[in-house]
Amino acid sequence: MTEIEVQLQPRYSVQVGKDLLETVQVPHARVALLADAAVLETFAPKLAVSLERGGSSVSIHALPAGETCKTLETHARLLSSLAQERLTRDAAVVSLGGGATSDLSGYVAASYLRGIAFYAVPTTLLAMVDASVGGKTGVNLPEGKNLVGAFHQPRGVWASLDTLETLPEATFREGAAETFKHGLLANSSLCDRVLEPGFSATSANLESTVSDAIQVKADVVARDPHEAGERAHLNFGHTLAHALEAFTHHEISHGDAVGYGMHYAAILSSLAGGDDLTHLTRAFLEYQQPRVLPALTWETLEPFMARDKKADSAGVRFVLLAGLGKPKLERVPNALQLEAWRAFCADLKLESR
Amino acid sequence: MTEIEVQLQPRYSVQVGKDLLETVQVPHARVALLADAAVLETFAPKLAVSLERGGSSVSIHALPAGETCKTLETHARLLSSLAQERLTRDAAVVSLGGGATSDLSGYVAASYLRGIAFYAVPTTLLAMVDASVGGKTGVNLPEGKNLVGAFHQPRGVWASLDTLETLPEATFREGAAETFKHGLLANSSLCDRVLEPGFSATSANLESTVSDAIQVKADVVARDPHEAGERAHLNFGHTLAHALEAFTHHEISHGDAVGYGMHYAAILSSLAGGDDLTHLTRAFLEYQQPRVLPALTWETLEPFMARDKKADSAGVRFVLLAGLGKPKLERVPNALQLEAWRAFCADLKLESR
């Protein structure tokens, strides 16, 4: 088992290892366990038993599976459930599931009585290395992804690697996107490990790979908890990714969208004068095998990019890589964005321009 | 004009004086002005002109009047409006109206893109001395008042006293409740000034009275921004008040409910061994002339009290006064709560017990 300390106020730790569900206990008399419907039968009962052994009285709430739970309607429904159970300020929310589950659950915890304690038990690779660290919580609007939310740090995170073995292989590969991204940003050996033949949920080095990926994010977040600066770098690849997700109404998964988004951002970085890292992002797509993109033109996509949260009234800013481990936030002329899009389509043999 | 510095991070100031609407300007290219429907025709255009003269492009959004705006539905509708206008992180929300307007508007600002700048222009006495300082924002649930929200400090507040002159006299008197409460908690001369014959929106000493009442709250909030301790004292009278509001579905106003709640809390304080201050709270009710309470029994009321946010799993805690200027937070045995309720009903000649 590996423990990563996240140096925030208050500081908390992320446990990474096998069979951790049996060890999860929290110092709260009452716990609302918010579980993705997909793990309701498998992991939720096990986690509830562990929490109750620790002295907590637990109520289990099922969330719509995956990204569909991230709505203000589900947020409102859960808040009413917590109020009907008369949970008080000393109660806690524990989330169990992927990144969408912890985004929604964390926002419920942030909102109820203006904030109660939150703990996360991520069950996907993506959630382990991304959503469970950093305190970004929130939901989507019909107008775009993650447009509503709060910063609300978890008090503890348990990344139980055995949960990954039950996932379809495609979900694991999809989830490797954020791990690979953290490699590009600050630890290139992570990229090597992801691209090693056979990287999977049963890889012998999985614990150290996941831990190292979490460490990259923990370091960045500790230096910039509210995204005043450096933290925006974690959005490498996310401007196109969020646009693809919104455009396809989330038919494309976040991991796959980030896979495409990183390749686009690498092309854009190189056009803007940075090192050419497109061989890495292309190799990642070959490993990831993301869902094929629907036909879409720059004209239809561009409005979705303009809605990016990193935009200010002067326009969209992109995270670019000057080289491996050298991210920066920059405005990019529209003409260059379009040129990169054309190169992206040509490289991936996409029909549409 | 009087300026009160609120010593928070970041610090901000509250301006108190006449004809301030003409002076409100903020350093943001885009502003969403959220205005109570009741002031949409009167004050909103004036405020918008002032903001635009300061270089901001302003969109005006009408809110349902009064407490009815404090729902998750209105919150969701406004968030979508902001997204449709493509407001970015450097935009601001400005609220114009009473306490409910600033509670809802502040929560919209706290939630949109995980938090954008917020400014308040309160137009009721209650909002000036209470809601506009301290950063508590939020909405009600069907299950109870203020059960959802966030701490989100304003960047600036303008309390323009001329707006009070357009209010019905009953609304002014109702709003005097929080001013009186701040007097009981920390500045007894405020109580004297409120109880002086003829205290009204045109009183000569209104600016200093409002400023002193705001100063009490600003001091408490600066010492305890997230209600870890002392700040809970500001809830003196609010446990019964919130129960009365929930029970009557907000047919009774917040100010009137707090008027009753303070008298109940004064009786409870005295029964629990504190000084007898009931002559003061009774005199305030005589000045305030609150709406008559409907018939209600302790059995129907008690469940609404148990839902109080100051409750933890061990039960409800009350703010009591050991004496003038000496508040404390304490658990009170159920039998004593009931005894105080009987005394309260007898004193006010209420039918129901």
XYZ file of C-alpha atoms in Angstrom:
706
model
C 0.000 0.000 0.000
C 1.271 3.467 -0.897
C 0.182 6.653 0.859
C 0.302 10.067 -0.818
C 0.015 13.165 1.353
C -1.860 16.047 -0.265
C -0.478 19.228 1.281
C -3.641 21.288 1.533
C -5.514 22.861 4.436
C -6.605 20.542 5.939
C -4.074 18.032 4.604
C -5.343 14.606 3.660
C -3.986 11.377 2.284
C -4.693 9.119 -0.676
C -4.218 5.382 -0.059
C -3.320 3.298 -3.127
C -3.291 -0.505 -2.964
C -5.302 -3.704 -3.232
C -8.367 -4.691 -1.196
C -8.769 -1.321 0.505
C -12.596 -1.334 0.598
C -12.390 -3.505 3.717
C -10.332 -0.829 5.476
C -12.414 2.309 4.872
C -13.592 3.858 8.157
C -14.433 7.481 8.958
C -15.002 9.367 12.240
C -18.664 10.247 11.599
C -21.756 8.846 13.309
C -23.734 9.103 10.077
C -22.645 8.575 6.490
C -24.491 8.982 3.187
C -22.856 6.547 0.760
C -23.423 7.809 -2.807
C -22.727 4.928 -5.174
C -22.735 4.649 -8.949
C -25.536 2.256 -9.965
C -22.892 0.098 -11.686
C -21.183 -0.767 -8.387
C -24.286 -0.850 -6.198
C -24.431 -4.651 -6.053
C -20.716 -5.341 -6.115
C -18.737 -2.871 -4.013
C -21.321 -0.791 -2.117
C -22.366 -3.522 0.358
C -18.708 -4.328 1.123
C -17.905 -0.652 1.725
C -21.009 -0.145 3.869
C -20.072 -3.105 6.086
C -16.608 -1.650 6.584
C -17.970 1.815 7.441
C -20.470 0.325 9.886
C -17.745 -1.740 11.530
C -16.067 1.624 12.087
C -19.125 2.848 13.995
C -20.928 4.805 11.260
C -24.602 4.408 10.496
C -24.774 4.256 6.666
C -27.534 5.037 4.172
C -26.879 3.987 0.569
C -28.024 6.181 -2.343
C -27.835 4.925 -5.932
C -26.685 7.403 -8.588
C -27.480 7.153 -12.293
C -24.503 5.398 -13.905
C -21.582 7.444 -15.178
C -21.772 10.987 -16.529
C -25.588 11.023 -16.559
C -25.558 11.641 -12.795
C -23.882 15.045 -13.191
C -27.023 17.183 -13.377
C -28.543 19.823 -11.120
C -31.664 17.625 -10.927
C -29.756 14.713 -9.369
C -27.933 17.181 -7.101
C -31.288 18.559 -5.896
C -32.795 15.101 -5.394
C -29.878 13.967 -3.231
C -29.882 17.147 -1.152
C -33.548 16.525 -0.351
C -32.755 12.910 0.556
C -30.050 14.043 2.991
C -32.448 16.585 4.525
C -35.184 13.954 4.869
C -32.712 11.750 6.725
C -31.970 14.802 8.879
C -28.238 14.541 8.400
C -26.497 17.183 10.512
C -23.249 19.089 10.019
C -21.140 16.355 11.563
C -22.314 13.774 8.983
C -20.234 12.793 5.943
C -20.706 11.945 2.280
C -18.687 9.024 0.893
C -18.627 8.547 -2.884
C -18.105 5.202 -4.592
C -17.639 5.057 -8.366
C -15.907 6.830 -11.220
C -15.055 10.478 -11.753
C -18.635 11.533 -12.442
C -19.774 9.958 -9.177
C -17.157 11.787 -7.135
C -17.785 15.094 -8.959
C -21.492 14.922 -8.156
C -21.060 13.505 -4.649
C -18.443 16.090 -3.762
C -20.770 18.851 -4.925
C -23.595 17.441 -2.799
C -21.237 17.436 0.208
C -20.087 20.988 -0.629
C -23.676 22.262 -0.868
C -25.490 20.507 1.984
C -25.657 22.846 5.017
C -22.984 24.906 3.170
C -20.542 22.018 3.316
C -20.083 18.741 5.195
C -17.192 16.249 5.180
C -16.441 14.356 1.968
C -14.484 11.135 1.301
C -13.892 9.422 -2.043
C -13.525 5.771 -3.011
C -12.751 5.862 -6.752
C -13.319 2.649 -8.723
C -11.964 3.671 -12.136
C -8.409 4.495 -13.173
C -9.519 7.912 -14.396
C -11.127 8.795 -11.068
C -8.115 7.561 -9.107
C -5.534 9.731 -10.837
C -7.768 12.733 -11.521
C -11.150 13.356 -9.900
C -10.257 12.105 -6.431
C -7.491 14.654 -5.859
C -7.858 18.411 -5.913
C -11.341 19.179 -4.669
C -12.980 20.181 -7.935
C -16.612 19.142 -7.679
C -19.582 19.960 -9.854
C -22.155 19.114 -12.464
C -22.850 19.850 -16.121
C -25.395 22.236 -17.598
C -27.195 21.656 -20.890
C -24.931 24.512 -22.039
C -21.653 22.753 -21.237
C -19.591 20.522 -19.024
C -18.607 21.340 -15.417
C -20.085 24.842 -15.608
C -21.420 24.611 -12.041
C -19.670 23.506 -8.885
C -17.459 24.242 -5.928
C -13.981 23.623 -4.601
C -14.427 21.132 -1.772
C -11.459 19.013 -0.711
C -11.977 15.398 0.332
C -10.820 14.405 3.834
C -9.525 11.068 2.562
C -9.315 8.943 -0.594
C -8.956 5.172 -0.985
C -7.892 3.946 -4.454
C -8.485 0.199 -4.235
C -6.753 -1.229 -7.305
C -8.638 -4.551 -7.248
C -11.794 -2.674 -8.310
C -10.113 -1.966 -11.660
C -9.885 -5.677 -12.516
C -13.654 -5.926 -12.839
C -13.793 -3.156 -15.456
C -13.894 -3.855 -19.211
C -10.389 -3.513 -20.676
C -11.597 -0.623 -22.868
C -12.621 1.341 -19.764
C -9.178 0.839 -18.265
C -7.443 2.018 -21.463
C -9.763 4.974 -21.692
C -8.868 5.843 -18.106
C -5.162 5.783 -18.825
C -5.523 9.184 -20.518
C -5.059 11.261 -17.349
C -2.145 9.081 -16.242
C -0.469 9.698 -19.591
C -1.268 13.416 -19.364
C 0.377 13.682 -15.947
C 3.411 12.029 -17.535
C 3.574 14.643 -20.296
C 3.218 17.457 -17.761
C 5.742 16.405 -15.130
C 7.021 12.814 -15.168
C 7.836 11.362 -18.585
C 8.519 7.891 -17.169
C 4.747 7.621 -16.659
C 4.305 7.909 -20.442
C 6.825 5.110 -20.950
C 5.042 2.861 -18.478
C 1.622 3.429 -20.067
C 3.016 2.723 -23.538
C 4.837 -0.453 -22.425
C 3.173 -3.452 -24.122
C 0.470 -4.987 -21.956
C -0.218 -2.074 -19.575
C -3.452 -3.159 -17.886
C -5.341 -3.524 -14.614
C -3.173 -6.531 -13.757
C 0.223 -4.945 -14.505
C 2.717 -5.624 -11.723
C 3.764 -1.970 -11.566
C 0.187 -0.626 -11.382
C 0.443 0.567 -7.762
C 3.565 2.640 -8.431
C 2.197 3.955 -11.748
C -1.096 5.093 -10.189
C 0.720 6.523 -7.151
C 3.179 8.475 -9.297
C 0.338 9.868 -11.441
C -1.553 10.965 -8.322
C 1.637 12.511 -6.928
C 1.936 14.775 -10.020
C -1.568 16.094 -9.469
C -1.143 16.370 -5.688
C 1.988 18.493 -6.176
C 0.301 20.871 -8.613
C -2.853 21.216 -6.531
C -0.915 21.884 -3.319
C 0.853 24.780 -5.052
C -2.372 26.194 -6.558
C -5.534 24.919 -4.819
C -7.978 27.301 -6.548
C -6.610 27.307 -10.070
C -5.187 30.809 -9.874
C -2.345 29.773 -12.163
C -0.318 26.593 -12.578
C -3.227 24.279 -11.886
C -4.753 25.140 -15.248
C -1.937 23.066 -16.776
C -3.796 19.947 -15.675
C -6.282 20.858 -18.382
C -3.808 19.905 -21.109
C -5.928 18.384 -23.898
C -9.184 19.341 -22.198
C -10.281 22.286 -24.358
C -10.964 20.069 -27.373
C -11.985 17.193 -25.074
C -14.786 19.151 -23.412
C -15.985 20.416 -26.793
C -16.093 16.846 -28.150
C -18.021 15.676 -25.108
C -20.550 18.512 -25.342
C -20.918 18.146 -29.106
C -21.572 14.390 -28.848
C -23.772 14.784 -25.743
C -21.222 12.650 -23.863
C -21.504 9.719 -26.228
C -17.734 9.890 -26.271
C -16.214 9.149 -22.854
C -14.086 11.698 -21.000
C -10.986 9.502 -21.272
C -11.351 9.015 -25.010
C -12.054 12.724 -25.483
C -8.886 13.575 -23.539
C -6.935 11.107 -25.676
C -7.995 13.039 -28.795
C -7.613 16.360 -27.031
C -4.001 15.656 -26.053
C -3.116 14.820 -29.639
C -4.741 18.027 -30.886
C -2.957 20.047 -28.175
C 0.369 18.423 -29.077
C -0.115 19.415 -32.737
C -1.066 22.932 -31.661
C 1.970 23.145 -29.348
C 4.291 22.131 -32.134
C 2.720 24.644 -34.575
C 3.164 27.317 -31.898
C 6.907 26.605 -31.769
C 7.169 23.888 -29.120
C 8.915 20.515 -29.373
C 7.102 17.995 -31.555
C 5.584 15.509 -29.096
C 2.932 14.206 -31.468
C 4.645 10.803 -31.758
C 3.824 10.302 -28.054
C 0.193 11.405 -28.208
C -0.299 9.379 -31.421
C 1.206 6.296 -29.757
C -1.161 6.820 -26.838
C -4.173 6.885 -29.183
C -2.910 3.651 -30.755
C -2.813 2.074 -27.281
C -6.095 3.634 -26.154
C -8.162 2.811 -29.257
C -10.730 5.517 -28.507
C -14.225 5.489 -29.915
C -14.265 6.756 -33.515
C -15.245 10.433 -33.779
C -18.451 11.368 -35.610
C -18.222 13.636 -38.659
C -17.814 17.187 -37.413
C -16.555 20.454 -38.827
C -14.507 23.195 -37.206
C -17.461 25.547 -37.547
C -19.684 23.299 -35.419
C -16.944 22.568 -32.883
C -15.539 26.045 -32.340
C -18.495 27.480 -30.349
C -18.119 24.605 -27.871
C -14.422 25.446 -27.444
C -15.223 29.117 -26.835
C -17.292 28.066 -23.809
C -14.211 26.587 -22.124
C -13.836 27.623 -18.462
C -10.254 28.760 -19.080
C -11.665 31.387 -21.422
C -11.962 34.957 -20.222
C -13.595 37.820 -22.048
C -10.516 38.107 -24.287
C -10.969 34.548 -25.599
C -9.925 30.913 -25.132
C -6.527 30.034 -23.684
C -4.870 26.685 -24.432
C -2.472 24.638 -22.359
C 0.510 24.056 -24.636
C 3.690 22.048 -24.142
C 6.934 23.871 -24.961
C 8.505 20.449 -24.432
C 8.128 17.376 -22.213
C 7.405 18.602 -18.684
C 7.089 22.227 -19.839
C 3.426 23.251 -19.896
C 2.226 26.844 -20.334
C -1.122 28.630 -20.732
C -1.417 30.702 -23.897
C -3.821 32.432 -26.235
C -3.620 30.964 -29.737
C -4.754 32.824 -32.889
C -7.887 31.335 -34.456
C -6.011 30.633 -37.687
C -3.525 28.443 -35.838
C -6.323 26.572 -34.021
C -7.881 25.826 -37.395
C -4.557 24.763 -38.927
C -4.030 22.350 -36.028
C -7.540 20.982 -36.511
C -6.835 20.285 -40.187
C -3.580 18.540 -39.335
C -5.391 16.547 -36.613
C -8.074 15.382 -39.053
C -5.524 14.524 -41.718
C -3.348 12.591 -39.267
C -6.271 10.558 -37.910
C -7.834 10.226 -41.392
C -11.048 11.865 -40.184
C -13.540 12.629 -42.920
C -14.640 16.004 -41.744
C -12.603 19.180 -41.598
C -21.260 58.277 3.893
C -19.794 55.697 6.295
C -17.415 52.944 5.233
C -17.035 49.681 7.177
C -14.022 47.487 6.452
C -14.714 43.766 6.700
C -11.429 42.108 7.671
C -11.650 38.959 5.598
C -9.477 37.466 2.867
C -9.910 39.284 0.559
C -11.019 42.251 2.643
C -13.887 44.342 1.335
C -15.880 47.334 2.390
C -19.535 48.178 3.009
C -20.606 51.697 2.071
C -23.564 53.109 4.023
C -25.215 56.379 2.989
C -27.787 58.066 0.790
C -28.006 57.978 -3.012
C -25.298 55.364 -3.454
C -26.876 53.601 -6.473
C -25.412 56.309 -8.689
C -21.905 55.471 -7.438
C -21.776 51.694 -7.899
C -19.050 50.652 -10.336
C -17.074 47.397 -10.533
C -13.911 46.362 -12.419
C -15.565 43.751 -14.630
C -16.258 43.885 -18.361
C -19.469 41.911 -17.919
C -22.004 41.985 -15.116
C -25.150 39.938 -14.502
C -27.473 42.133 -12.443
C -29.871 39.918 -10.474
C -32.751 42.075 -9.270
C -35.789 41.352 -7.137
C -38.907 41.806 -9.294
C -40.120 44.434 -6.799
C -37.219 46.812 -7.647
C -36.928 45.949 -11.328
C -38.656 49.120 -12.507
C -37.427 51.458 -9.796
C -33.795 50.835 -8.866
C -32.473 48.352 -11.441
C -32.292 50.785 -14.394
C -30.512 53.381 -12.237
C -27.973 50.815 -11.036
C -27.419 49.459 -14.554
C -26.700 52.948 -15.879
C -24.145 53.484 -13.142
C -22.437 50.138 -13.809
C -22.342 50.819 -17.539
C -20.872 54.252 -16.930
C -18.116 52.361 -15.113
C -17.405 50.366 -18.278
C -19.361 47.166 -17.552
C -21.727 45.576 -20.024
C -24.824 44.668 -17.960
C -27.567 42.071 -18.421
C -30.550 42.348 -16.079
C -32.254 39.230 -14.691
C -35.524 39.471 -12.753
C -35.915 37.255 -9.697
C -39.224 36.148 -8.197
C -40.010 38.619 -5.409
C -38.785 37.941 -1.890
C -38.225 34.537 -0.342
C -39.871 32.699 -3.266
C -36.666 33.140 -5.289
C -34.663 30.953 -2.903
C -35.157 27.606 -4.664
C -32.821 25.238 -6.478
C -35.050 25.679 -9.557
C -34.403 29.438 -9.748
C -30.710 28.782 -9.045
C -30.572 26.333 -11.986
C -32.456 28.680 -14.321
C -30.069 31.559 -13.616
C -26.970 29.397 -14.033
C -28.237 28.401 -17.474
C -28.887 32.061 -18.329
C -25.320 32.990 -17.385
C -23.984 30.116 -19.482
C -26.132 31.118 -22.441
C -24.677 34.616 -22.194
C -21.260 32.942 -22.119
C -20.147 34.787 -19.023
C -16.521 33.915 -18.272
C -14.592 33.698 -15.005
C -13.798 37.396 -14.982
C -17.502 38.360 -15.009
C -19.403 39.415 -11.872
C -22.827 38.980 -10.307
C -24.403 42.062 -8.688
C -27.504 41.533 -6.535
C -30.174 44.175 -5.992
C -32.926 43.562 -3.464
C -33.549 42.161 -0.009
C -31.900 39.345 1.896
C -33.466 36.585 -0.181
C -32.184 38.211 -3.370
C -28.625 38.404 -2.098
C -28.744 34.865 -0.661
C -29.808 33.454 -4.034
C -27.584 35.745 -6.113
C -24.548 35.010 -3.967
C -25.154 31.292 -4.371
C -25.409 31.691 -8.148
C -22.069 33.571 -8.100
C -20.534 30.896 -5.839
C -21.663 28.074 -8.132
C -21.086 29.420 -11.638
C -17.732 28.132 -12.950
C -17.010 27.174 -9.294
C -17.187 30.795 -8.243
C -17.114 34.276 -9.815
C -17.056 37.732 -8.214
C -20.097 38.880 -6.226
C -21.285 42.359 -5.151
C -24.417 43.244 -3.169
C -26.710 46.256 -3.263
C -29.209 45.599 -0.436
C -32.488 47.547 -0.534
C -34.047 46.453 2.769
C -32.921 47.152 6.308
C -32.736 43.443 7.031
C -30.455 42.776 4.072
C -28.230 45.735 4.924
C -27.427 44.668 8.462
C -27.493 40.923 7.903
C -27.403 39.215 4.527
C -24.950 41.561 2.850
C -22.111 40.870 5.298
C -20.549 37.501 6.009
C -20.726 35.521 2.806
C -23.478 33.084 3.706
C -25.351 32.314 0.510
C -27.919 29.679 -0.299
C -31.437 28.514 -0.968
C -34.199 26.641 0.833
C -35.304 23.049 0.335
C -38.892 21.854 0.730
C -37.456 20.209 3.870
C -36.256 23.447 5.457
C -34.698 26.871 5.189
C -31.116 27.551 4.059
C -30.260 23.859 3.928
C -28.200 24.321 0.741
C -25.546 26.882 -0.049
C -21.955 28.050 0.112
C -19.733 30.548 1.864
C -18.920 33.162 -0.780
C -17.823 36.610 0.353
C -18.933 39.693 -1.583
C -16.209 41.964 -2.989
C -18.193 45.058 -2.104
C -21.537 46.169 -0.630
C -23.474 49.431 -1.082
C -26.261 50.095 1.459
C -28.115 53.024 -0.080
C -30.407 54.270 2.692
C -32.736 56.205 0.358
C -34.024 52.859 -0.970
C -35.546 52.215 2.474
C -37.842 55.244 2.185
C -39.826 53.580 -0.593
C -40.598 50.522 1.544
C -43.863 50.086 3.470
C -43.321 51.077 7.102
C -44.162 47.522 8.193
C -41.287 46.171 6.091
C -38.899 48.594 7.757
C -40.051 47.597 11.250
C -39.824 43.942 10.340
C -36.279 44.552 9.167
C -35.281 46.167 12.429
C -35.133 42.677 13.998
C -31.519 41.959 13.026
C -30.445 45.452 14.072
C -32.002 44.858 17.485
C -30.418 41.402 17.675
C -26.944 42.834 17.008
C -27.653 45.242 19.834
C -28.468 42.407 22.250
C -25.350 40.519 21.216
C -22.726 43.240 21.359
C -23.900 46.874 21.454
C -26.856 47.631 23.724
C -27.117 51.244 22.525
C -28.478 49.823 19.261
C -31.428 48.409 21.207
C -32.064 51.847 22.738
C -31.994 53.542 19.345
C -34.409 51.035 17.781
C -36.818 51.399 20.720
C -36.676 55.212 20.657
C -40.117 56.547 19.619
C -40.335 57.119 15.869
C -37.436 54.934 14.698
C -38.033 54.767 10.926
C -36.507 55.016 7.457
C -36.309 58.797 7.860
C -34.670 58.863 11.309
C -31.779 61.301 11.455
C -29.497 58.750 13.083
C -30.261 55.981 10.570
C -26.807 56.022 8.954
C -24.992 55.554 12.258
C -27.521 52.975 13.495
C -27.199 50.865 10.334
C -23.412 51.267 10.314
C -23.079 50.236 13.965
C -25.297 47.185 13.386
C -23.191 46.162 10.381
C -20.022 46.692 12.417
C -21.207 44.146 15.021
C -21.671 41.521 12.339
C -18.446 42.433 10.507
C -16.476 41.989 13.748
C -17.956 38.576 14.487
C -17.561 37.324 10.918
C -13.939 38.488 10.699
C -13.142 36.446 13.814
C -15.006 33.342 12.557
C -15.642 33.381 8.793
C -16.903 29.772 8.496
C -19.014 29.523 11.642
C -16.611 27.283 13.490
C -17.650 28.915 16.771
C -18.591 32.460 17.778
C -20.397 33.211 14.536
C -23.226 30.899 15.537
C -24.169 33.603 18.093
C -25.603 35.636 15.214
C -28.317 33.007 15.107
C -29.809 34.280 18.373
C -33.577 33.869 17.990
C -33.222 31.967 14.738
C -33.959 28.410 15.885
C -37.616 29.200 16.576
C -37.657 31.740 13.720
C -36.650 29.185 11.083
C -39.174 26.693 12.453
C -41.949 29.319 12.272
C -40.997 30.175 8.703
C -40.908 26.532 7.597
C -44.143 25.718 9.435
C -46.003 28.647 7.820
C -44.375 28.064 4.413
C -42.837 31.537 4.730
C -46.166 33.280 5.156
C -44.498 34.904 8.124
C -41.552 37.096 7.114
C -38.013 36.441 8.314
C -37.915 39.667 10.307
C -41.183 38.954 12.089
C -40.102 35.369 12.760
C -36.843 36.635 14.271
C -38.816 39.090 16.411
C -40.766 36.183 17.911
C -37.672 33.991 18.006
C -35.708 36.536 20.057
C -38.468 36.747 22.620
C -38.610 32.957 22.899
C -34.809 32.782 23.190
C -34.845 35.485 25.874
C -37.393 33.485 27.895
C -35.322 30.327 27.440
C -32.145 32.186 28.463
C -33.766 33.423 31.629
C -35.147 29.943 32.492
C -31.631 28.571 31.939
C -30.260 30.946 34.558
C -29.385 34.039 32.517
C -30.409 37.642 33.177
C -34.059 38.382 32.406
C -33.988 40.402 29.169
C -37.575 39.643 28.198
C -38.645 43.265 28.820
C -36.396 44.242 25.914
C -37.555 41.567 23.470
C -41.171 42.238 24.459
C -40.703 45.966 23.851
C -39.237 45.144 20.466
C -42.305 43.085 19.521
C -44.481 46.007 20.597
C -42.503 48.259 18.242
C -42.335 45.701 15.425
C -45.998 44.643 15.460
C -45.271 41.331 13.732
C -47.854 39.337 11.869
C -50.047 37.315 14.241
C -48.964 33.704 14.573
C -51.303 30.947 13.398
C -52.485 28.380 15.940
C -49.685 25.894 16.443
C -48.697 23.345 19.042
C -45.285 22.425 20.383
C -45.713 18.938 18.904
C -46.072 20.328 15.370
C -43.275 22.869 15.817
C -40.618 20.733 17.470
C -39.690 18.621 14.384
C -38.958 21.873 12.496
C -36.640 23.003 15.288
C -34.783 19.673 15.250
C -33.824 20.354 11.627
C -31.900 23.472 12.635
C -28.453 23.706 11.047
C -26.854 24.287 14.469
C -28.020 20.788 15.415
C -25.540 17.945 15.391
C -26.318 14.289 15.911
C -26.564 14.925 19.667
C -29.445 17.404 19.228
C -30.355 21.072 18.818
C -28.183 23.811 20.345
C -29.634 27.206 21.214
C -27.970 30.596 21.328
C -28.707 31.915 24.809
C -27.901 35.239 26.472
C -26.288 35.004 29.902
C -26.803 38.772 29.937
C -26.708 41.751 27.574
C -23.726 41.279 25.256
C -23.041 37.776 26.627
C -24.199 35.164 24.077
C -23.344 31.456 24.320
C -24.246 28.279 22.418
C -25.832 25.578 24.562
C -27.870 22.406 24.527
C -31.151 22.836 26.358
C -33.202 19.928 27.791
C -36.441 19.314 25.916
C -38.464 19.966 29.070
C -36.999 23.476 29.367
C -37.699 24.201 25.674
C -41.321 23.238 26.255
C -41.554 25.314 29.450
C -40.242 28.337 27.545
C -42.774 27.721 24.772
C -45.643 27.709 27.301
C -44.384 30.933 28.859
C -44.012 32.453 25.383
C -47.606 31.564 24.445
C -48.963 32.830 27.755
C -47.035 36.103 27.491
C -48.226 36.794 23.945
C -51.701 35.463 24.685
C -51.415 32.863 21.915
C -54.239 30.370 21.788
C -52.253 27.269 21.143
C -49.809 25.540 23.468
